[in-house]
Tab-separated table of C-alpha atoms and ligand atoms in Angstrom:
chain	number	residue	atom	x	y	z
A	1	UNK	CA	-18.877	-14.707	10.837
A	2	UNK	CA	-21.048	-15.987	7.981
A	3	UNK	CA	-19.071	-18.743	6.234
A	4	UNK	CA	-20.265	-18.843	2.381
A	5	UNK	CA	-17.397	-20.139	0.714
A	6	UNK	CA	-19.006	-23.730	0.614
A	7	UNK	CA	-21.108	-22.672	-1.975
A	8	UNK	CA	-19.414	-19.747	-3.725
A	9	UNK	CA	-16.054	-19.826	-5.994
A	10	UNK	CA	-13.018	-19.131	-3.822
A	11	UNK	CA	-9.854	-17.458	-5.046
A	12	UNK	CA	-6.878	-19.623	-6.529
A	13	UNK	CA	-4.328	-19.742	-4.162
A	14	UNK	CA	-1.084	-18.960	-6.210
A	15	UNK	CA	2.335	-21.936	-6.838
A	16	UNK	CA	5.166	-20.041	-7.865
A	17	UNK	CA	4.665	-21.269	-11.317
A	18	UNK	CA	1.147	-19.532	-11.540
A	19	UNK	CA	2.804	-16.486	-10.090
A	20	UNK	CA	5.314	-15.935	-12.807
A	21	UNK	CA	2.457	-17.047	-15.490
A	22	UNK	CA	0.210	-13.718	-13.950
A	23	UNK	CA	3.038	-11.532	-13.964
A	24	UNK	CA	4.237	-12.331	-17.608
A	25	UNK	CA	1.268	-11.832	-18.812
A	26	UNK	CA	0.421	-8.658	-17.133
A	27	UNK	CA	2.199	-5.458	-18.285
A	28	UNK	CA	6.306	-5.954	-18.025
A	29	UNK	CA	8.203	-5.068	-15.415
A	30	UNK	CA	10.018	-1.555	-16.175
A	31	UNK	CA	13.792	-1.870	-15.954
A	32	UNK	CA	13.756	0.697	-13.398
A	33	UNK	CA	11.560	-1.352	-11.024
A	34	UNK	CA	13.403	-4.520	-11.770
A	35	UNK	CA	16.621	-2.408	-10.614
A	36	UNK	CA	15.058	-1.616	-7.503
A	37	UNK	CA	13.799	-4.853	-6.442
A	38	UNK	CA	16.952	-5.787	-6.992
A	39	UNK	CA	18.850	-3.627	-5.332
A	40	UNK	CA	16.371	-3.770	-2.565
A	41	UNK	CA	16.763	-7.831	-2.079
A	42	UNK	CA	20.644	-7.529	-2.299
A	43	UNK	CA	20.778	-5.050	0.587
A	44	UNK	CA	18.366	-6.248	2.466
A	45	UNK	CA	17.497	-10.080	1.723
A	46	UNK	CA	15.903	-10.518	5.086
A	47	UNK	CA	13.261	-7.499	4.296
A	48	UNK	CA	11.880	-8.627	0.542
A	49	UNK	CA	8.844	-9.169	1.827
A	50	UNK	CA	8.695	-5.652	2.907
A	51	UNK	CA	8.261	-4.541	-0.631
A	52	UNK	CA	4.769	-5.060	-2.839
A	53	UNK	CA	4.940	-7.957	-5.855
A	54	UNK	CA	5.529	-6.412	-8.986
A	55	UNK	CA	1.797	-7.396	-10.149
A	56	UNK	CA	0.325	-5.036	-7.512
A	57	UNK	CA	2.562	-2.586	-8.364
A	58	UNK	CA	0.787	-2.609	-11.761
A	59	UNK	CA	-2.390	-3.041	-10.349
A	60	UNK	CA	-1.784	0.479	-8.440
A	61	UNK	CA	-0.457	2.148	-11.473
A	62	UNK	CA	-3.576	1.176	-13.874
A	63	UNK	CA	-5.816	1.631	-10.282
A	64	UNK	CA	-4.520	5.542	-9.781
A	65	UNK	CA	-4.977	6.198	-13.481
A	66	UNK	CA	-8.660	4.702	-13.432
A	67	UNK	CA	-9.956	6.675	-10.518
A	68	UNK	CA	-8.162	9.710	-12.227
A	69	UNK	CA	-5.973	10.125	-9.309
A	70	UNK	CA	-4.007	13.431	-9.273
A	71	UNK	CA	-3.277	13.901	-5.147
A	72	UNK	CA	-1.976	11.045	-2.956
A	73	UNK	CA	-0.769	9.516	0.256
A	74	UNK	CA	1.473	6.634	1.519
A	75	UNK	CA	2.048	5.761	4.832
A	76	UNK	CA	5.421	3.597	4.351
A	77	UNK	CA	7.578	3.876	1.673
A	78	UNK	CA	10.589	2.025	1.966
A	79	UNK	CA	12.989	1.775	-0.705
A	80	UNK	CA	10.175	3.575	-3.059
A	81	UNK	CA	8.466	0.234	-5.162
A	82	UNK	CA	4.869	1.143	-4.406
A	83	UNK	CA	5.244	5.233	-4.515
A	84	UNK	CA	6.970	4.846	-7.889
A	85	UNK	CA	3.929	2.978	-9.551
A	86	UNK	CA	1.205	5.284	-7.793
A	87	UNK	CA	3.262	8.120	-8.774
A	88	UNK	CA	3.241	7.075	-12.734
A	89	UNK	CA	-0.180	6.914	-12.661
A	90	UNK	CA	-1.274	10.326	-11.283
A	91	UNK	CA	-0.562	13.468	-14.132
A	92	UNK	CA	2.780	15.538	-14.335
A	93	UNK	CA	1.345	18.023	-11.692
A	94	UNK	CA	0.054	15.485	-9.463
A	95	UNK	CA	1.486	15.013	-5.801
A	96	UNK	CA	2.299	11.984	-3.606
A	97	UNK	CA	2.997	12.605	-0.080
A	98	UNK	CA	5.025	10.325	0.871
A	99	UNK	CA	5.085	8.828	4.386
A	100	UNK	CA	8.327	7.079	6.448
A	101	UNK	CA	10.608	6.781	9.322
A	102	UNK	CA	13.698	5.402	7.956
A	103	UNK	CA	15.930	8.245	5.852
A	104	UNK	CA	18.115	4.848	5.011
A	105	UNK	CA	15.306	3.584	2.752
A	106	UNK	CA	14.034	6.281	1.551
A	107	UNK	CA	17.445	7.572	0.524
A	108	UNK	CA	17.200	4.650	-2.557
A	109	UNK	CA	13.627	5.601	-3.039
A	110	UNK	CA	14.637	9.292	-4.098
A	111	UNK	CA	17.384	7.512	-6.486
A	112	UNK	CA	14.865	5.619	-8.357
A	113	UNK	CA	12.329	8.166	-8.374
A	114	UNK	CA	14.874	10.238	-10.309
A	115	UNK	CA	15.299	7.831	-12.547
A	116	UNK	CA	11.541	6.678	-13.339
A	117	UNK	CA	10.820	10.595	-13.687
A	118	UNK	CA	8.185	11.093	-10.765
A	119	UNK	CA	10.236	13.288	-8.163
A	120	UNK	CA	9.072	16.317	-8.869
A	121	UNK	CA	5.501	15.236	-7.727
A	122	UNK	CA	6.560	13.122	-4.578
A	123	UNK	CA	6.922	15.287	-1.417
A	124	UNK	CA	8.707	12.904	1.296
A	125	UNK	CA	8.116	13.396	5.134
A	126	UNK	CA	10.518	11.719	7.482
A	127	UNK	CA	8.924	10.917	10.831
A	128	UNK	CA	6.714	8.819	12.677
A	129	UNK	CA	3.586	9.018	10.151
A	130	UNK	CA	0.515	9.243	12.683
A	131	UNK	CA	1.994	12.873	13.250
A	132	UNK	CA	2.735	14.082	10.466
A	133	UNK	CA	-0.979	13.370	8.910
A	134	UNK	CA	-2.308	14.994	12.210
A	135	UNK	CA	-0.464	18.291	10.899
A	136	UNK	CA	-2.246	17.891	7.786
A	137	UNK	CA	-5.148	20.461	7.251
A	138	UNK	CA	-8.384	18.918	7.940
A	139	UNK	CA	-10.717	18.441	5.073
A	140	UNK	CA	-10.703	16.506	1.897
A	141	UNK	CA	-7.770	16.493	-0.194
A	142	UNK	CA	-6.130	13.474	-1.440
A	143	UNK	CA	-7.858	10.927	-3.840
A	144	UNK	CA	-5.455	7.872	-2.947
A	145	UNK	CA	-4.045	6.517	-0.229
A	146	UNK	CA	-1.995	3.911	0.509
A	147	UNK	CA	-1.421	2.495	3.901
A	148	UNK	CA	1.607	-0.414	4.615
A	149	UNK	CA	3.684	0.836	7.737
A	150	UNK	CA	3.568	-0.515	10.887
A	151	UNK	CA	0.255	-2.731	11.416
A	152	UNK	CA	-0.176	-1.820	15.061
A	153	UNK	CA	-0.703	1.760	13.700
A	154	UNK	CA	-3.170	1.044	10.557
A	155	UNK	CA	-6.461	1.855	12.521
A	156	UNK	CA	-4.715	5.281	13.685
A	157	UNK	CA	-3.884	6.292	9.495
A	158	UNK	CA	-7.068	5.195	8.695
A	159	UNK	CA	-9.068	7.476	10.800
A	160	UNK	CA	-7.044	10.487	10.175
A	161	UNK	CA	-7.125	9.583	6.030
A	162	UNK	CA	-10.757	8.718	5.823
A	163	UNK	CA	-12.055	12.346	6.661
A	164	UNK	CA	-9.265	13.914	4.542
A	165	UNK	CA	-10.635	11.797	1.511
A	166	UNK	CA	-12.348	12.678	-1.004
A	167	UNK	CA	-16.024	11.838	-1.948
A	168	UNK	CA	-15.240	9.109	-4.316
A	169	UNK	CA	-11.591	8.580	-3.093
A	170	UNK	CA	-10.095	5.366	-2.926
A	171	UNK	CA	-7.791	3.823	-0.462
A	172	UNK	CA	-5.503	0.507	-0.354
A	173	UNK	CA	-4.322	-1.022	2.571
A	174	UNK	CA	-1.812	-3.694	2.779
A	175	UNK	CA	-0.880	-6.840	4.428
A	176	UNK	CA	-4.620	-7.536	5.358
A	177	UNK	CA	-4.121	-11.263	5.428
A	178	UNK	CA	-1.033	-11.265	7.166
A	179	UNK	CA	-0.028	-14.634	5.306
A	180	UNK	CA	-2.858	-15.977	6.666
A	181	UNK	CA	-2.699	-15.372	10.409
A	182	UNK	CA	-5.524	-13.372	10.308
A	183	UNK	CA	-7.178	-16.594	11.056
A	184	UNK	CA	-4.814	-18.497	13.172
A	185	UNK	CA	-6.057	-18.531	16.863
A	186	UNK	CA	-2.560	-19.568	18.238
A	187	UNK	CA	-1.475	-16.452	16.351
A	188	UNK	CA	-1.317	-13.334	18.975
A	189	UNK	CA	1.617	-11.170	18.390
A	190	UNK	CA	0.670	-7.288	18.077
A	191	UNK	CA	1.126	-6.977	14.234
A	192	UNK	CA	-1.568	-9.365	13.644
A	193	UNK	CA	-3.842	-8.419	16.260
A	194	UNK	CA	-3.095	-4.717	14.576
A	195	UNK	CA	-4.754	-6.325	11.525
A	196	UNK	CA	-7.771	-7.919	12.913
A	197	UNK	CA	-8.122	-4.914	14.499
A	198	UNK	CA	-8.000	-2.487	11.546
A	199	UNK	CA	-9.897	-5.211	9.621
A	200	UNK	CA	-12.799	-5.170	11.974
A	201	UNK	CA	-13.244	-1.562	12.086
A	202	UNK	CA	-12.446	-1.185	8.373
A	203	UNK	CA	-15.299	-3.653	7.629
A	204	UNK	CA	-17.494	-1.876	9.662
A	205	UNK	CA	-17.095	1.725	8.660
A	206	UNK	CA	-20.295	2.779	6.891
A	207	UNK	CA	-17.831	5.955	5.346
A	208	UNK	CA	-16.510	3.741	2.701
A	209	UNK	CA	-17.340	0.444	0.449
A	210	UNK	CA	-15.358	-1.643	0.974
A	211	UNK	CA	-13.311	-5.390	-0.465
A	212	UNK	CA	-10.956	-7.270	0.755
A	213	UNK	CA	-8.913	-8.930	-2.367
A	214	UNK	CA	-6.755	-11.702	-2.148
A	215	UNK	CA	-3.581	-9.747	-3.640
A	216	UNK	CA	-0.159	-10.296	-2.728
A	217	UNK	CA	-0.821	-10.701	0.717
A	218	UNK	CA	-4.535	-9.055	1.035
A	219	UNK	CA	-4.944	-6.310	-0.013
A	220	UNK	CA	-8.096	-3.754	0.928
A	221	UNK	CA	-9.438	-1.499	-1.762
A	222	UNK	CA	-11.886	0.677	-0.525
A	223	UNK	CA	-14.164	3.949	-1.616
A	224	UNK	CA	-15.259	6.934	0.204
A	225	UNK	CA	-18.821	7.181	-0.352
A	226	UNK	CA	-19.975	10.308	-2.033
B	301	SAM	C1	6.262	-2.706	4.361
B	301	SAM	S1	7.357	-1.352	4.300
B	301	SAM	C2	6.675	-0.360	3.013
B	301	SAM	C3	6.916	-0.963	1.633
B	301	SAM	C4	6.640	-0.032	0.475
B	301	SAM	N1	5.259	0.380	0.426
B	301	SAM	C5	7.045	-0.696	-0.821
B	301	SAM	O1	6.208	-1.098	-1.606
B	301	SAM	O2	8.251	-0.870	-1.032
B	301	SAM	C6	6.929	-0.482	5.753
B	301	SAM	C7	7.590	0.873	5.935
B	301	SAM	O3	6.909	1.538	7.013
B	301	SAM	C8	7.849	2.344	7.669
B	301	SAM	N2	7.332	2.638	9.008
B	301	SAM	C9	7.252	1.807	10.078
B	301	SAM	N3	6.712	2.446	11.132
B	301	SAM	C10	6.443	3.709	10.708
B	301	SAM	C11	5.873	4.861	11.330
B	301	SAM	N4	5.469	4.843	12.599
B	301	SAM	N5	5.734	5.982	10.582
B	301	SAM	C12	6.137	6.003	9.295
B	301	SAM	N6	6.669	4.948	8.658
B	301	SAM	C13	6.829	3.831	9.352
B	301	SAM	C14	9.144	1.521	7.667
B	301	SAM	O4	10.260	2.371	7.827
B	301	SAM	C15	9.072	0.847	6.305
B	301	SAM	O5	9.802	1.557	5.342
């Protein structure tokens, strides 16, 4: 791999105190999503991590209104943070299909999306996720994805969502640094190999354009080219 950084600008790697400096002085944090990540962390304190930092939730609203979003796809949904800010950024007929095994989870996600006003568009599918996008027509249909499930299956959602793109579509994966393991050569358990993996192929796909950002913890945006 190429190293460049020695002579280009690297990213600031975020204290806590420059973490709550970006996210008060991005867009507030709705009192619904507040009550969810709160609720979330005092059910589950050992899974917080499982949920996306309320500055990318922003940065997914403001993202699905930009690329004029209206039909949608997450692959893990969990207790409903990230599908709640993609869903407030796609219009009042727009759809988010919703992906996830756990009907424990994603019985607080319907709560909330009650609450912020999006259920109507969110259509949730309880099951393992690879299958229920193979029963998905073929074609183009959604412009935004989401993928943050299980790692060892990114590389599988990302070859059945790329061809249902589309031209111009976007998609966001999650967890592409893996809190830095990515890099670690003692590091070999299957999640993060699942990463290197998807990375890899993701970097190489000449379907999309593609960037790795340094977002909560890596996250890829990419386009499907026209
Ligand atoms: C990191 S969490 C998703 C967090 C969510 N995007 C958020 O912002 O709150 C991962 C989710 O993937 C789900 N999951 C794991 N394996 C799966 C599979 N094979 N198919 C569908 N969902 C799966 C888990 O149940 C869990 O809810």
């Amino acid at each position: 791999m190429a190293r460049v950084t020695h002579v280009t600008r690297t990213s600031e790697s975020l204290s806590p105190q420059l973490h709550d400096y970006l996210v008060a002085h991005s867009a507030p944090v709705d009192p619904v999503l507040a009550d969810l990540a709160e609720e979330t962390a005092r059910l589950y304190p050992d899974l917080t991590t499982m949920q996306i930092g309320p500055e990318q939730g922003t940065f997914m609203t403001l993202l699905a209104r930009i690329a004029g979003a209206r039909d949608v796809v997450e692959v893990g949904t969990f207790t409903g943070y990230s599908a709640t800010c993609m869903a407030r950024g796609i219009p009042d007929d727009g759809t988010l299909l919703a992906l996830d095994i756990s009907e424990e989870w994603t019985a607080i996600a319907r709560r909330y999306w009650e609450r912020a006003g999006v259920a109507h568009k969110i259509d949730l599918r309880i099951g393992p996720a690879l299958e229920t996008l193979r029963t998905l027509p073929e074609g183009p249909r959604f412009d935004l994805a989401f993928i943050d499930a299980d790692k060892e299956g990114y590389t599988g959602y990302w070859e059945e969502l790329v061809p249902r793109m589309r031209p111009g579509g976007v998609l966001l994966v999650d967890n592409t640094l893996s809190h830095g393991r990515v890099v670690d050569p003692a590091e070999d358990s299957a999640q993060v190999q699942g990463i290197r993996d998807f990375n890899d192929r993701a970097a190489a796909d000449e379907r999309v354009e593609l960037v790795l950002l340094p977002v909560g913890d890596g996250l890829t945006l990419a386009r499907k080219r026209a």
